[in-house]
Each structure stands twice: as structure tokens, then as C-alpha cells.
Short mmCIF file of C-alpha atoms in Angstrom, two decimals:
data_model
loop_
_atom_site.label_atom_id
_atom_site.label_comp_id
_atom_site.label_asym_id
_atom_site.label_seq_id
_atom_site.Cartn_x
_atom_site.Cartn_y
_atom_site.Cartn_z
CA MET R 1 10.85 5.74 -39.22
CA HIS R 2 12.58 5.94 -42.60
CA VAL R 3 10.54 6.99 -45.60
CA ARG R 4 11.02 3.66 -47.41
CA ASN R 5 9.28 1.81 -44.60
CA TYR R 6 6.03 3.46 -45.65
CA ILE R 7 6.25 2.91 -49.39
CA ALA R 8 5.00 -0.69 -49.49
CA ALA R 9 2.15 -0.01 -47.05
CA ILE R 10 0.86 3.01 -48.95
CA LEU R 11 1.12 1.28 -52.35
CA ILE R 12 -0.77 -1.76 -51.06
CA ALA R 13 -3.47 0.48 -49.60
CA GLY R 14 -3.81 2.30 -52.92
CA LEU R 15 -4.08 -0.96 -54.85
CA GLY R 16 -6.75 -2.20 -52.47
CA LEU R 17 -8.85 0.89 -53.13
CA LEU R 18 -8.47 0.52 -56.88
CA ALA R 19 -9.64 -3.09 -56.69
CA GLY R 20 -12.83 -2.06 -54.94
CA GLY R 21 -14.48 -0.77 -58.13
CA CYS R 22 -15.91 2.70 -58.77
CA VAL R 23 -15.24 4.31 -55.42
CA TYR R 24 -13.65 7.55 -54.33
CA THR R 25 -9.88 7.13 -54.04
CA ASP R 26 -8.28 9.13 -51.26
CA TYR R 27 -4.55 9.21 -52.00
CA SER R 28 -3.89 10.77 -48.60
CA LEU R 29 -5.18 7.71 -46.75
CA GLY R 30 -2.90 7.03 -43.80
CA GLY R 31 -1.23 10.39 -44.28
CA GLN R 32 -2.01 11.43 -40.69
CA TYR R 33 0.33 8.72 -39.47
CA VAL R 34 3.24 9.91 -41.60
CA PRO R 35 5.46 12.73 -40.31
CA ASN R 36 5.18 15.87 -42.44
CA GLU R 37 8.82 15.68 -43.46
CA GLU R 38 8.30 12.13 -44.78
CA ASP R 39 4.83 12.47 -46.32
CA ILE R 40 4.40 10.36 -49.48
CA LEU R 41 1.84 10.87 -52.20
CA ILE R 42 1.15 8.81 -55.29
CA HIS R 43 0.90 10.89 -58.46
CA THR R 44 0.08 10.18 -62.09
CA VAL R 45 1.10 11.94 -65.25
CA ASP R 46 0.55 11.39 -68.99
CA ILE R 47 3.34 12.27 -71.40
CA ASP R 48 3.16 12.27 -75.18
CA ILE R 49 5.61 9.78 -76.67
CA PRO R 50 7.89 11.13 -79.44
CA VAL R 51 7.53 8.26 -81.92
CA GLY R 52 9.16 8.00 -85.31
CA LEU R 53 9.56 5.21 -87.85
CA LYS R 54 12.72 3.23 -88.52
CA LEU R 55 13.79 0.07 -90.33
CA ALA R 56 15.08 -2.75 -88.14
CA ASP R 57 18.38 -3.20 -89.94
CA SER R 58 20.87 -5.93 -89.00
CA LEU R 59 18.04 -8.10 -87.71
CA GLN R 60 19.24 -11.46 -86.40
CA THR R 61 17.67 -14.27 -88.43
CA SER R 62 19.98 -17.16 -87.62
CA MET R 63 18.24 -20.30 -86.37
CA SER R 64 18.67 -24.06 -86.50
CA TYR R 65 16.59 -26.53 -88.50
CA SER R 66 14.39 -23.76 -89.93
CA ALA R 67 13.77 -22.25 -93.32
CA VAL R 68 11.47 -19.51 -94.58
CA VAL R 69 10.93 -19.05 -98.30
CA GLY R 70 8.40 -16.76 -99.88
CA SER R 71 7.45 -13.47 -101.46
CA LEU R 72 4.46 -11.17 -101.19
CA TYR R 73 3.44 -7.66 -102.10
CA THR R 74 1.01 -5.21 -100.46
CA GLU R 75 0.06 -1.72 -101.52
CA GLU R 76 0.84 -0.24 -98.10
CA PHE R 77 4.25 -1.83 -97.49
CA GLY R 78 5.52 -2.97 -100.87
CA GLY R 79 7.39 -6.23 -101.38
CA VAL R 80 8.75 -8.81 -98.95
CA HIS R 81 11.14 -11.41 -100.37
CA ILE R 82 12.73 -14.18 -98.29
CA GLY R 83 15.25 -16.93 -98.97
CA THR R 84 17.25 -19.16 -96.63
CA ALA R 85 20.88 -20.29 -96.60
CA MET R 86 21.34 -23.66 -94.89
CA THR R 87 24.15 -26.02 -94.13
CA ILE R 88 23.85 -29.63 -95.27
CA THR R 89 25.62 -32.20 -93.09
CA PRO R 90 25.60 -36.01 -92.67
CA LEU R 91 22.96 -37.38 -90.31
CA TYR R 92 25.51 -39.85 -88.92
CA ASP R 93 29.29 -40.23 -89.11
CA SER R 94 29.59 -43.67 -90.70
CA ILE R 95 29.01 -42.83 -94.37
CA ARG R 96 31.39 -44.69 -96.68
CA TRP R 97 31.26 -44.28 -100.43
CA GLY R 98 32.92 -47.55 -101.39
CA VAL R 99 34.63 -48.08 -104.73
CA ASN R 100 33.40 -46.38 -107.91
CA PRO R 101 30.28 -44.76 -106.42
CA VAL R 102 27.57 -43.83 -108.93
CA PHE R 103 24.88 -41.28 -108.15
CA LYS R 104 21.26 -42.44 -108.45
CA SER R 105 19.09 -39.78 -106.76
CA MET R 106 19.03 -37.11 -104.06
CA TYR R 107 15.92 -35.40 -102.74
CA VAL R 108 14.20 -33.89 -99.70
CA GLN R 109 10.52 -33.68 -98.83
CA LEU R 110 9.33 -30.20 -97.89
CA ALA R 111 6.26 -29.88 -95.66
CA PRO R 112 5.43 -26.37 -94.42
CA SER R 113 4.89 -25.87 -90.70
CA SER R 114 2.94 -22.70 -91.53
CA THR R 115 2.13 -20.39 -94.41
CA TYR R 116 1.23 -16.71 -94.47
CA THR R 117 -0.89 -14.92 -97.05
CA MET R 118 -2.75 -11.63 -97.10
CA GLU R 119 -5.85 -13.29 -98.60
CA ASP R 120 -7.19 -16.84 -98.36
CA ASP R 121 -7.24 -17.26 -102.14
CA GLN R 122 -3.42 -17.05 -102.10
CA LYS R 123 -2.89 -20.11 -99.89
CA HIS R 124 -2.31 -22.48 -102.79
CA ILE R 125 -0.86 -20.26 -105.48
CA PRO R 126 2.02 -21.90 -107.38
CA GLN R 127 5.55 -20.80 -106.50
CA ASN R 128 8.66 -22.09 -108.23
CA PHE R 129 11.47 -22.92 -105.79
CA TYR R 130 15.08 -22.42 -106.85
CA VAL R 131 18.14 -23.89 -105.12
CA TYR R 132 21.75 -22.75 -105.48
CA GLN R 133 24.98 -23.98 -103.96
CA LEU R 134 26.80 -21.76 -101.49
CA ASN R 135 30.28 -20.88 -102.67
CA ARG R 136 31.63 -19.94 -99.26
CA GLN R 137 31.43 -21.34 -95.75
CA MET R 138 29.07 -19.63 -93.33
CA ASP R 139 30.47 -18.63 -89.95
CA SER R 140 29.32 -17.11 -86.66
CA THR R 141 29.04 -13.64 -88.19
CA ASP R 142 26.42 -14.82 -90.69
CA MET R 143 23.42 -14.22 -88.49
CA TYR R 144 21.60 -11.25 -89.98
CA CYS R 145 18.91 -10.70 -92.59
CA CYS R 146 21.55 -9.04 -94.79
CA SER R 147 24.40 -11.54 -94.25
CA ILE R 148 23.84 -13.62 -97.39
CA LYS R 149 24.38 -11.81 -100.66
CA PRO R 150 23.89 -13.00 -104.27
CA SER R 151 27.66 -13.27 -104.62
CA ASP R 152 27.67 -15.90 -101.83
CA TYR R 153 25.95 -18.54 -103.94
CA GLY R 154 26.28 -19.76 -107.50
CA THR R 155 24.18 -18.96 -110.52
CA GLU R 156 23.57 -22.56 -111.66
CA LEU R 157 20.44 -24.26 -110.33
CA ILE R 158 21.12 -27.43 -108.35
CA ASN R 159 17.51 -28.58 -108.14
CA SER R 160 16.57 -31.05 -110.83
CA GLY R 161 13.67 -29.99 -113.02
CA THR R 162 10.90 -27.78 -111.69
CA CYS R 163 9.99 -27.65 -108.01
CA LEU R 164 6.47 -26.24 -108.00
CA PHE R 165 5.31 -25.49 -104.47
CA MET R 166 1.60 -24.85 -103.86
CA GLY R 167 1.50 -24.62 -100.07
CA ASP R 168 1.40 -28.38 -99.43
CA THR R 169 4.05 -31.09 -99.23
CA THR R 170 6.37 -31.30 -102.23
CA ILE R 171 9.59 -33.05 -103.24
CA LEU R 172 12.73 -31.07 -103.98
CA ARG R 173 15.16 -33.08 -106.13
CA PHE R 174 18.85 -32.29 -106.53
CA THR R 175 20.87 -32.65 -109.72
CA GLU R 176 23.48 -35.34 -110.24
CA ALA R 177 26.15 -32.66 -110.71
CA PHE R 178 25.42 -31.38 -107.23
CA GLY R 179 25.09 -34.73 -105.48
CA LYS R 180 28.14 -36.48 -106.91
CA GLN R 181 30.41 -33.78 -105.48
CA LEU R 182 29.92 -35.54 -102.17
CA PHE R 183 31.91 -38.54 -103.46
CA ASP R 184 35.05 -36.38 -103.34
CA ILE R 185 34.74 -35.85 -99.57
CA ASP R 186 37.10 -38.15 -97.64
CA ASN R 187 36.31 -40.22 -94.57
CA ALA R 188 37.87 -37.74 -92.16
CA ALA R 189 35.53 -34.98 -93.31
CA LEU R 190 32.55 -37.35 -93.36
CA ASP R 191 33.18 -38.06 -89.68
CA SER R 192 33.59 -34.40 -88.68
CA THR R 193 30.94 -31.73 -89.15
CA GLU R 194 33.57 -29.01 -88.94
CA LEU R 195 35.72 -30.54 -91.68
CA PHE R 196 32.68 -31.41 -93.79
CA LEU R 197 31.47 -27.80 -93.82
CA GLU R 198 34.87 -26.63 -94.99
CA LYS R 199 34.42 -28.75 -98.12
CA PHE R 200 30.64 -28.64 -98.65
CA HIS R 201 29.23 -25.27 -97.61
CA GLY R 202 25.49 -25.71 -98.06
CA ILE R 203 22.60 -24.44 -100.17
CA TYR R 204 20.50 -21.34 -100.70
CA ILE R 205 16.80 -21.72 -101.49
CA THR R 206 14.49 -19.01 -102.81
CA CYS R 207 11.35 -18.67 -104.94
CA ASP R 208 9.63 -16.52 -107.56
CA ARG R 209 9.40 -12.88 -106.60
CA GLN R 210 5.89 -11.51 -106.36
CA GLU R 211 5.46 -8.97 -109.11
CA GLU R 212 5.74 -5.35 -107.96
CA GLY R 213 2.34 -3.69 -107.94
CA ARG R 214 0.47 -7.00 -107.93
CA VAL R 215 -1.02 -7.61 -104.47
CA GLY R 216 -0.63 -11.18 -103.23
CA GLY R 217 1.97 -13.86 -102.59
CA ARG R 218 2.79 -16.35 -99.86
CA ILE R 219 5.46 -16.85 -97.21
CA ASN R 220 6.25 -20.46 -96.26
CA SER R 221 7.90 -21.61 -93.03
CA PHE R 222 9.53 -25.04 -92.77
CA ASP R 223 10.67 -27.04 -89.75
CA MET R 224 13.63 -28.94 -91.16
CA SER R 225 14.33 -31.02 -88.04
CA GLY R 226 12.38 -33.95 -89.49
CA SER R 227 13.17 -33.37 -93.17
CA TYR R 228 16.13 -35.51 -94.19
CA VAL R 229 17.92 -35.27 -97.51
CA THR R 230 17.91 -38.79 -98.94
CA MET R 231 20.75 -39.76 -101.25
CA MET R 232 20.89 -43.09 -103.12
CA PHE R 233 23.94 -44.43 -104.94
CA THR R 234 25.62 -47.64 -105.97
CA SER R 235 29.19 -48.69 -105.25
CA THR R 236 31.40 -51.70 -104.67
CA ASN R 237 32.07 -52.66 -101.07
CA ASP R 238 35.20 -54.21 -99.57
CA ALA R 239 33.93 -57.69 -100.49
CA GLY R 240 33.79 -56.72 -104.15
CA ILE R 241 30.00 -56.75 -104.22
CA ARG R 242 28.12 -54.07 -106.07
CA ARG R 243 25.37 -52.75 -103.82
CA ASP R 244 22.75 -50.02 -103.52
CA THR R 245 23.20 -47.65 -100.58
CA THR R 246 21.02 -44.95 -99.05
CA VAL R 247 22.47 -42.22 -96.83
CA TYR R 248 20.86 -39.24 -95.14
CA PHE R 249 21.78 -35.61 -94.56
CA VAL R 250 20.21 -32.86 -92.46
CA LEU R 251 19.53 -29.27 -93.47
CA GLY R 252 20.24 -26.32 -91.21
CA SER R 253 21.47 -28.26 -88.19
CA SER R 254 24.66 -26.22 -88.06
CA THR R 255 23.46 -22.90 -89.48
CA SER R 256 20.31 -21.58 -91.10
CA VAL R 257 20.07 -17.87 -91.95
CA LEU R 258 17.13 -16.03 -93.48
CA SER R 259 17.90 -13.46 -96.15
CA ILE R 260 15.13 -10.84 -96.19
CA GLU R 261 14.26 -7.83 -98.31
CA ALA R 262 11.54 -5.78 -96.63
CA GLY R 263 10.68 -2.19 -95.90
CA ARG R 264 11.21 1.08 -97.70
CA LYS R 265 13.81 3.58 -96.57
CA GLU R 266 11.56 6.48 -97.54
CA ASP R 267 9.07 5.46 -94.81
CA GLU R 268 11.56 6.40 -92.08
CA CYS R 269 10.87 9.63 -90.19
CA THR R 270 11.74 11.38 -86.94
CA GLU R 271 8.11 11.91 -85.93
CA ALA R 272 5.19 9.93 -87.33
CA THR R 273 2.44 12.51 -87.01
CA ASP R 274 -0.21 10.89 -89.20
CA VAL R 275 0.24 7.14 -88.78
CA LEU R 276 2.56 4.60 -87.19
CA LEU R 277 3.48 1.72 -89.47
CA TYR R 278 4.52 -1.77 -88.43
CA GLN R 279 5.94 -4.34 -90.82
CA GLY R 280 7.41 -7.67 -89.78
CA TYR R 281 10.98 -8.85 -90.23
CA ASN R 282 13.38 -5.98 -90.95
CA GLY R 283 10.59 -3.72 -92.18
CA ILE R 284 9.47 -0.39 -90.75
CA LYS R 285 8.80 -0.15 -86.99
CA PRO R 286 7.56 2.43 -84.48
CA TYR R 287 10.81 3.83 -83.11
CA ILE R 288 11.47 5.89 -79.98
CA ASN R 289 14.78 7.67 -79.65
CA GLY R 290 15.97 7.28 -76.05
CA THR R 291 17.34 10.82 -75.85
CA ARG R 292 14.13 12.37 -77.15
CA LEU R 293 12.09 10.35 -74.66
CA ARG R 294 14.40 11.46 -71.83
CA GLN R 295 13.94 15.07 -72.96
CA ALA R 296 10.15 14.64 -72.83
CA LEU R 297 10.51 13.34 -69.27
CA ASP R 298 12.71 16.29 -68.37
CA ILE R 299 10.06 18.75 -69.55
CA TRP R 300 7.62 17.14 -67.12
CA LEU R 301 10.17 17.13 -64.27
CA GLN R 302 11.03 20.79 -64.72
CA ARG R 303 7.39 21.79 -65.06
CA ASP R 304 6.46 20.10 -61.76
CA GLY R 305 9.67 21.10 -59.96
CA LEU R 306 10.91 17.53 -59.56
CA ASN R 307 14.40 16.10 -59.27
CA HIS R 308 15.01 13.07 -61.50
CA GLU R 309 17.10 11.43 -58.78
CA ASN R 310 14.21 11.38 -56.29
CA VAL R 311 11.36 10.25 -58.53
CA LEU R 312 10.35 6.63 -57.94
CA ILE R 313 8.26 5.17 -60.78
CA THR R 314 5.89 2.56 -59.37
CA HIS R 315 4.05 1.78 -62.60
CA ALA R 316 4.31 2.88 -66.22
CA THR R 317 2.73 1.87 -69.48
CA MET R 318 3.15 2.84 -73.10
CA GLU R 319 -0.07 3.11 -75.07
CA PHE R 320 -0.22 2.67 -78.83
CA PRO R 321 -3.86 3.08 -79.90
CA PHE R 322 -5.38 2.30 -83.28
CA ASP R 323 -8.79 3.06 -84.75
CA TYR R 324 -10.96 0.03 -85.35
CA LEU R 325 -13.07 0.65 -88.43
CA GLY R 326 -15.60 -2.14 -87.87
CA ASP R 327 -14.08 -4.54 -90.40
CA PRO R 328 -13.27 -7.89 -88.68
CA ASP R 329 -10.52 -8.50 -91.26
CA GLN R 330 -8.73 -5.28 -90.32
CA LEU R 331 -6.85 -6.85 -87.41
CA LYS R 332 -6.08 -10.30 -88.80
CA HIS R 333 -2.64 -9.22 -89.97
CA TYR R 334 -1.81 -7.10 -86.91
CA PRO R 335 0.94 -8.39 -84.58
CA GLU R 336 -0.42 -10.34 -81.61
CA ASN R 337 1.71 -8.27 -79.30
CA LEU R 338 3.85 -5.15 -79.55
CA TYR R 339 6.68 -4.76 -77.06
CA PRO R 340 9.65 -2.41 -76.56
CA HIS R 341 12.92 -3.89 -77.81
CA LEU R 342 16.40 -2.47 -77.38
CA ARG R 343 18.99 -2.66 -80.15
CA ALA R 344 22.12 -3.69 -78.33
CA SER R 345 25.52 -3.72 -80.03
CA GLY R 346 28.65 -5.15 -78.50
CA SER R 347 31.65 -7.31 -79.40
CA GLY R 348 30.84 -6.85 -83.06
CA TYR R 349 27.29 -8.22 -82.78
CA THR R 350 23.87 -6.57 -82.91
CA VAL R 351 20.77 -8.01 -81.25
CA TYR R 352 17.21 -6.81 -80.68
CA THR R 353 16.11 -7.84 -77.22
CA PRO R 354 12.89 -7.14 -75.27
CA ILE R 355 13.18 -4.97 -72.16
CA SER R 356 13.48 -6.94 -68.91
CA GLU R 357 9.87 -6.40 -67.83
CA ILE R 358 8.91 -9.24 -70.19
CA TYR R 359 10.18 -11.71 -67.57
CA ASN R 360 7.74 -10.52 -64.92
CA SER R 361 4.40 -12.27 -65.44
CA SER R 362 2.55 -9.56 -63.51
CA TYR R 363 3.43 -7.01 -66.20
CA ASN R 364 1.51 -6.51 -69.43
CA ASN R 365 3.41 -8.09 -72.31
CA GLY R 366 1.91 -5.77 -74.89
CA SER R 367 -0.75 -8.16 -76.22
CA ILE R 368 -3.25 -6.57 -78.57
CA ASN R 369 -6.35 -5.31 -76.73
CA ARG R 370 -9.15 -5.57 -79.25
CA SER R 371 -11.80 -4.13 -76.93
CA LEU R 372 -9.82 -0.95 -76.24
CA SER R 373 -8.08 -0.90 -79.64
CA LEU R 374 -4.55 -0.47 -78.33
CA TYR R 375 -1.30 -2.10 -77.26
CA ARG R 376 -0.26 -1.30 -73.67
CA PRO R 377 3.07 -2.80 -72.58
CA ASP R 378 4.49 -2.13 -69.09
CA VAL R 379 7.78 -0.20 -69.00
CA ALA R 380 8.36 0.83 -65.37
CA LEU R 381 11.84 -0.68 -64.95
CA TYR R 382 13.08 0.66 -68.27
CA LEU R 383 11.70 4.11 -67.48
CA GLN R 384 13.20 4.16 -63.99
CA ASN R 385 16.64 3.45 -65.44
CA LEU R 386 16.15 6.05 -68.17
CA ILE R 387 15.01 8.81 -65.82
CA ARG R 388 18.09 8.33 -63.63
CA LYS R 389 20.34 9.30 -66.54
CA GLU R 390 21.25 12.85 -67.45
CA VAL R 391 19.54 14.14 -70.57
CA ASP R 392 22.78 14.40 -72.55
CA GLU R 393 24.13 11.00 -71.40
CA VAL R 394 21.50 8.58 -72.73
CA PRO R 395 23.26 5.79 -74.69
CA ARG R 396 21.98 4.60 -78.07
CA ASP R 397 21.05 1.19 -76.69
CA TYR R 398 18.15 2.89 -74.86
CA ASP R 399 16.43 3.49 -78.20
CA ILE R 400 13.23 1.47 -78.55
CA TYR R 401 11.89 -0.52 -81.49
CA MET R 402 8.32 -1.74 -81.08
CA MET R 403 8.22 -5.39 -82.17
CA PRO R 404 6.43 -8.64 -81.31
CA THR R 405 8.09 -11.17 -79.03
CA THR R 406 8.39 -14.93 -79.24
CA SER R 407 9.38 -17.31 -76.45
CA TYR R 408 11.32 -20.52 -75.97
CA THR R 409 10.98 -22.75 -72.90
CA THR R 410 13.58 -25.22 -71.66
CA THR R 411 12.80 -27.94 -69.12
CA THR R 412 15.29 -29.58 -66.80
CA SER R 413 14.85 -32.36 -64.25
CA SER R 414 16.69 -32.75 -60.96
CA ALA R 415 18.35 -36.04 -60.18
CA SER R 416 16.37 -36.54 -56.98
CA SER R 417 13.00 -38.26 -56.89
CA SER R 418 10.75 -39.52 -54.14
CA TYR R 419 7.39 -41.01 -53.36
CA TYR R 420 5.93 -37.49 -53.40
CA SER R 421 7.25 -36.87 -56.91
CA TYR R 422 5.37 -39.88 -58.21
CA TYR R 423 2.30 -38.87 -56.16
CA TYR R 424 2.15 -35.39 -57.65
CA TYR R 425 2.76 -36.70 -61.16
CA TYR R 426 0.09 -39.42 -60.85
CA TYR R 427 -2.63 -37.28 -59.29
CA TYR R 428 -1.86 -33.79 -60.58
CA GLY R 429 -0.01 -34.41 -63.84
CA TYR R 430 3.24 -32.59 -63.08
CA ASP R 431 6.67 -33.56 -61.81
CA PRO R 432 7.92 -31.38 -58.93
CA THR R 433 11.50 -32.39 -59.78
CA GLU R 434 11.20 -30.62 -63.14
CA SER R 435 11.82 -26.93 -63.63
CA SER R 436 11.39 -24.82 -66.73
CA THR R 437 12.82 -21.53 -67.91
CA THR R 438 11.23 -19.34 -70.57
CA TYR R 439 13.34 -17.01 -72.70
CA TYR R 440 11.93 -14.19 -74.82
CA TYR R 441 13.23 -12.95 -78.15
CA ALA R 442 12.26 -10.58 -80.92
CA ASP R 443 10.03 -12.47 -83.35
CA THR R 444 12.07 -12.65 -86.55
CA LYS R 445 10.27 -15.64 -88.06
CA ASN R 446 6.62 -14.62 -88.36
CA TYR R 447 5.27 -11.87 -90.57
CA ALA R 448 2.67 -9.28 -89.56
CA GLN R 449 1.75 -5.75 -90.54
CA GLY R 450 -0.51 -2.98 -89.31
CA HIS R 451 -0.87 0.73 -88.77
CA PHE R 452 -1.62 2.65 -85.58
CA ASN R 453 -2.45 6.22 -84.64
CA GLY R 454 0.21 8.87 -85.18
CA THR R 455 1.46 11.42 -82.69
CA ARG R 456 -1.09 14.09 -83.68
CA ALA R 457 -4.15 11.84 -83.60
CA LEU R 458 -6.84 12.41 -81.00
CA ARG R 459 -5.91 9.08 -79.46
CA HIS R 460 -2.16 9.23 -79.83
CA PRO R 461 0.76 7.30 -78.29
CA LYS R 462 1.36 8.29 -74.70
CA LEU R 463 3.20 7.29 -71.59
CA HIS R 464 1.10 6.86 -68.43
CA ILE R 465 3.26 7.07 -65.30
CA THR R 466 2.40 6.45 -61.66
CA TYR R 467 5.11 7.73 -59.36
CA THR R 468 6.05 9.04 -55.96
CA VAL R 469 8.77 11.38 -54.80
CA LEU R 470 11.30 10.23 -52.21
CA ARG R 471 12.22 12.89 -49.62
#
């Protein structure tokens, strides 16, 4: 019989023994039935991970109907400052200005979907919001945290008066000079989003910067899908009657891009011996160079006399431990999960994407383990692909950035239905004609920070591999 016919049976037998609790595990179980030339053994090995620190530059922050505005400062990571550039487009395509339109008011209600502070006493600190008009049209290349520059928006404020935001709902009012520009947009552009954006590019919103050296601040996230810009004006209609009219616009439906300043270049290093730092957004991240990791694997292979083409990795985890100091507040700002992401570049675009193991629910998704004080994501598929490559042929898109993930689920329904569909929905609460798909992305919207053990700590980052050798 071929060697591969025994692999599944031996792995299942090994898993059954492990599930039995604290018992002696005999890895040679069943070995008497395997010919000597096809004998298979399961081995384990621990390898130190060569981890450095690197900023996540060119981070994609483009999203629809979303805005993040805020600023905070911490002693460990410095300042984080965030603004958002958003398109502004008509809610419907039947706006008509009439004759001699006169501006009355234009405003939008801002209600945060979430806020982030380092301390509870910062949740309602006052922050002044400032709004500027974009002086160029955003396009498909404007998707990164560094895409919007100060030269891309004007210097004159377009919000009327002071917009003081204290973490609750507030009203942002626009100036007459800004709003009445809309009267110059013709009917063709009012009926076409594409033409409208060529004439009216959008807005950029930011806030007071938290003072350097002063710990505190707040980051505010807004779901703009239900926040409509209300504009009121008077004009004369075709019947010669002067009337009041209210029209609505939406923010960020076409494009919304976060502009983020975070991280310090001086924190980058090839090997983080003392401590691993994690900062959200485009801040500093634990970073693993793919070539260096492949070299560490090659040292193990050569030491044990193994051929990289015959090693079959059945299970592998990365471990990133941290020392819990007994303070319950220590972990409240730590990321909820930490997962390997690849920085892929192609066709002029850069994207951070989680390794494919994230789509297998039986694998560990790197959630924080508070009882063991570590993150332990599964990486078997990534490692199997890496170990098959020659040491000097590892591409740059095998480099790993440790980041949290976020998910998005879409649901679709089939056209067919039956008595059984209604039965299952009525009695069990689900529709068998529906199917859902979950997609995973790097979390570029939520902030977190933390520090973990460095490479020379007693409990340091390591790779735990379970493997067999094909003969």
C-alpha cells in the first residue's frame, strides 16, 4: 500500500489518544502493520521566531459610509491623529434648484457608532471639529492612510461657527459660501453621481490634535449610512411660485478614506529582543521577514537531516506570549485577536490580507488567551507553502505583519422554496434556502495597542510544528 494511505489513519489515531486526557502517548501505535520502508512517525519541534517591528505603511483605509475622526496621545506610542475625506452626493436624482435659489441652511447630525479612549474620564472631553472642502476629485487610487494630503483640501473652514463634539450626538452646520456652490451644478450632473463628483469633490473632516506629551484624547467612529446632509433653500418654481425646498445628500457613499498619522519610525527594528509592540492602524506591528523565517526552518531541517520537499506539516501554531502583571486594566487596550497578515502588492495596489487559514473554522484565529497570556494563531498551510520554497527564493509577499482581523458576512437566498423551507424557518428559526459567506480583512477601523514578550524573554515567540516525513 502507498504511504499516503496510512497518513489519515495514523493522524486520527494520534488525535484520539490526545483527546483521552493525561495518558501515555505511543506514537508508534499501529507501526507493526506498516512496512519498514513506509513507516510514518509524527514528530514535533519548537523553533524560535525571528520577530522584528515594522510600520504598516500604505494601509488600506477606504470604506463606504464611514468616518473616523479623533486624536489621542500615549506615552508608549506617541500620537495618533485621524481625519476622513468623504464624497458628498445627492440622495436622489430629482433635485431641481428652480429660479433664483437662495441658501437657507445646510447641516448634518453626527452620532458616533463607537468611541475609543485610553481612560474613562476622556469619553466626553470637548473636541473641536473642522471641515474643509476637497479641491480635487478622489479616485480608485485614493485608498490608503496616506492618500489624502493637506494640499488636497482647502484652508478655509466650511463649517459654520464652532462644532464642539463631546462624544455624543452633535450638529455640524455648513457655511452659506459652501452650500450655495451647489446651485451652479446643472441638471445633468445632479442626475449622475459620476458627473456630480467631477464638479463637487467632497469634504475633509478633522479635529483638534491632542497635545504632544499630554496623555489622553478620543477617537470617534461614525456610521454615515443613516446621516443625511439636509439642505434648505428657497426658489421660484415653474409656476412662478416662491417656495421652500429641502433636499438631502449622503456622505461617503462613493468614497470615504481615513487619513492617519500613527507610529514612530524609530521603533522599527530587525529583531525585537526586549519587547514586541503593537499599535493599531498604520502604527508599529510585530513583523516576520519571510526569508528569515525560512532560514530558521532550514537550520532545523539541516540539523535533523530532513529534506524540505518531503516534510509534511500537519499542524503548526505561532505563539506570542505576554506577561500578565495582575492589573485587570492591562489588557483592556490589547487587540482581541492577533493574526498573520501578508502584504500583497500587485497591479499598482497594496493590501494587507490574513493568511488563508482564517477561513477554516477548525483553526485558531489568534484570539487573545487570557488564561495562558498569549496569542496562538494556526499557520500550517502558510508554513507548508513556505517550507517548499528554496531559502533564497522566498518572495516579499511571504512577510508577515501581526494584526487583528475583522469580518464581513453576506447573505444570499436561492429562488427555490418549499414546504420544508417554511417548516425549518417556523420551527428552527432559519431558512435553508439562504446561504452566507464570511470574508475576513485586516482591521483598519478600530484602534488597539499592547506589548508582548520579545525574542530574548523566557517566554518568547516561537513556532510549534507537528510534522511527518514522507518516504
